[in-house]
Amino acid sequence: MDKKLIQELKNNLEKEKDKLEKILGSFAQKDEKVPGDWDTKFPSMGQGSEGVDLEREADEVEKYSTLLPIEHSLEKRLKNVDLALENIKKGKYGICEKCKKPISIQRLKVSPEARICLKCKN
Ligand SMILES: [Zn+2]
């Protein structure tokens, strides 16, 4: 693959990584023990015994359950982005994981973190 193109895709991947980490960081915490793992911040439950607002807590729990699947999908995308960056370093970038054929440049331009080619995806 063209070096210039790889550089361009690498830039896109790094921007994507930045963006994903920012979004994740707004509601989740990086798990320091597990690289690449994020945990949605669980809302702090009623502080102290006084003034526990059950309604507010129910809202918070609901928010948590809404955020969890979002967190998982962002985390997955971030992992794919990391993997793609890793593959660029190893010179193995742009090869379909299933059929081991090169992934089309058009596809990589749209989703540089793609791990399989369109044929295998469909
Ligand atoms: Zn394939």
Short mmCIF file of C-alpha atoms in Angstrom, two decimals, residues 13-107:
data_model
loop_
_atom_site.label_atom_id
_atom_site.label_comp_id
_atom_site.label_asym_id
_atom_site.label_seq_id
_atom_site.Cartn_x
_atom_site.Cartn_y
_atom_site.Cartn_z
CA LEU A 13 -7.24 6.63 13.01
CA GLU A 14 -5.43 8.83 15.50
CA LYS A 15 -8.12 11.48 15.24
CA GLU A 16 -10.77 8.81 15.70
CA LYS A 17 -8.94 7.46 18.75
CA ASP A 18 -8.82 10.93 20.26
CA LYS A 19 -12.49 11.51 19.62
CA LEU A 20 -13.54 8.14 21.05
CA GLU A 21 -11.42 8.64 24.15
CA LYS A 22 -12.95 12.06 24.70
CA ILE A 23 -16.52 10.80 24.37
CA LEU A 24 -15.79 7.84 26.62
CA GLY A 25 -14.02 10.07 29.12
CA SER A 26 -17.11 12.22 29.45
CA PHE A 27 -19.09 9.46 31.13
CA ALA A 28 -16.74 6.58 31.74
CA GLN A 29 -13.47 5.98 33.51
CA LYS A 30 -10.48 4.25 32.03
CA ASP A 31 -9.83 1.00 33.84
CA GLU A 32 -6.17 1.30 34.81
CA LYS A 33 -5.89 -2.43 35.45
CA VAL A 34 -7.24 -3.59 32.11
CA PRO A 35 -5.76 -1.79 29.10
CA GLY A 36 -8.43 -0.67 26.67
CA ASP A 37 -11.22 -1.26 29.14
CA TRP A 38 -13.57 1.50 30.26
CA ASP A 39 -16.13 1.52 33.03
CA THR A 40 -19.23 3.66 32.99
CA LYS A 41 -19.22 5.75 36.14
CA PHE A 42 -21.97 4.43 38.29
CA PRO A 43 -23.95 7.29 39.80
CA SER A 44 -23.13 7.81 43.43
CA MET A 45 -25.94 6.44 45.49
CA GLY A 46 -27.63 8.52 48.18
CA GLN A 47 -24.93 10.25 50.13
CA GLY A 48 -25.41 9.56 53.81
CA SER A 49 -28.63 8.34 55.28
CA GLU A 50 -30.47 11.61 55.12
CA GLY A 51 -32.27 13.09 52.18
CA VAL A 52 -32.18 10.09 49.88
CA ASP A 53 -34.08 11.12 46.81
CA LEU A 54 -35.43 7.88 45.40
CA GLU A 55 -36.78 9.47 42.28
CA ARG A 56 -33.46 11.04 41.44
CA GLU A 57 -31.69 7.76 42.05
CA ALA A 58 -34.05 5.91 39.78
CA ASP A 59 -33.20 8.43 37.07
CA GLU A 60 -29.51 7.91 37.61
CA VAL A 61 -29.82 4.15 37.38
CA GLU A 62 -31.78 4.52 34.18
CA LYS A 63 -29.09 6.78 32.77
CA TYR A 64 -26.49 4.17 33.67
CA SER A 65 -28.34 1.41 31.84
CA THR A 66 -28.64 3.64 28.79
CA LEU A 67 -24.97 4.51 28.80
CA LEU A 68 -23.68 0.99 29.28
CA PRO A 69 -24.38 -0.31 25.76
CA ILE A 70 -23.04 2.96 24.31
CA GLU A 71 -19.89 2.51 26.34
CA HIS A 72 -19.47 -1.04 25.07
CA SER A 73 -19.85 -0.06 21.42
CA LEU A 74 -17.45 2.88 21.76
CA GLU A 75 -15.00 0.63 23.56
CA LYS A 76 -15.20 -1.89 20.75
CA ARG A 77 -14.56 0.81 18.15
CA LEU A 78 -11.63 2.11 20.15
CA LYS A 79 -10.17 -1.40 20.31
CA ASN A 80 -10.45 -1.76 16.55
CA VAL A 81 -8.79 1.61 16.06
CA ASP A 82 -5.94 0.57 18.36
CA LEU A 83 -5.59 -2.71 16.54
CA ALA A 84 -5.44 -0.95 13.18
CA LEU A 85 -2.73 1.39 14.47
CA GLU A 86 -0.86 -1.63 15.79
CA ASN A 87 -1.13 -3.35 12.40
CA ILE A 88 0.22 -0.26 10.65
CA LYS A 89 3.28 -0.45 12.91
CA LYS A 90 3.73 -4.12 12.08
CA GLY A 91 3.16 -3.53 8.38
CA LYS A 92 0.13 -5.80 8.39
CA TYR A 93 -2.47 -3.14 7.88
CA GLY A 94 -5.38 -3.45 5.48
CA ILE A 95 -5.49 -7.24 5.29
CA CYS A 96 -8.83 -8.95 5.80
CA GLU A 97 -8.81 -11.15 8.90
CA LYS A 98 -11.01 -13.75 7.25
CA CYS A 99 -9.83 -14.19 3.69
CA LYS A 100 -6.36 -12.60 4.16
CA LYS A 101 -6.85 -10.52 1.03
CA PRO A 102 -6.25 -6.77 0.95
CA ILE A 103 -9.24 -4.68 1.99
CA SER A 104 -10.23 -2.18 -0.68
CA ILE A 105 -8.84 1.31 -0.30
CA GLN A 106 -12.31 2.82 -0.67
CA ARG A 107 -13.48 0.81 2.33
#
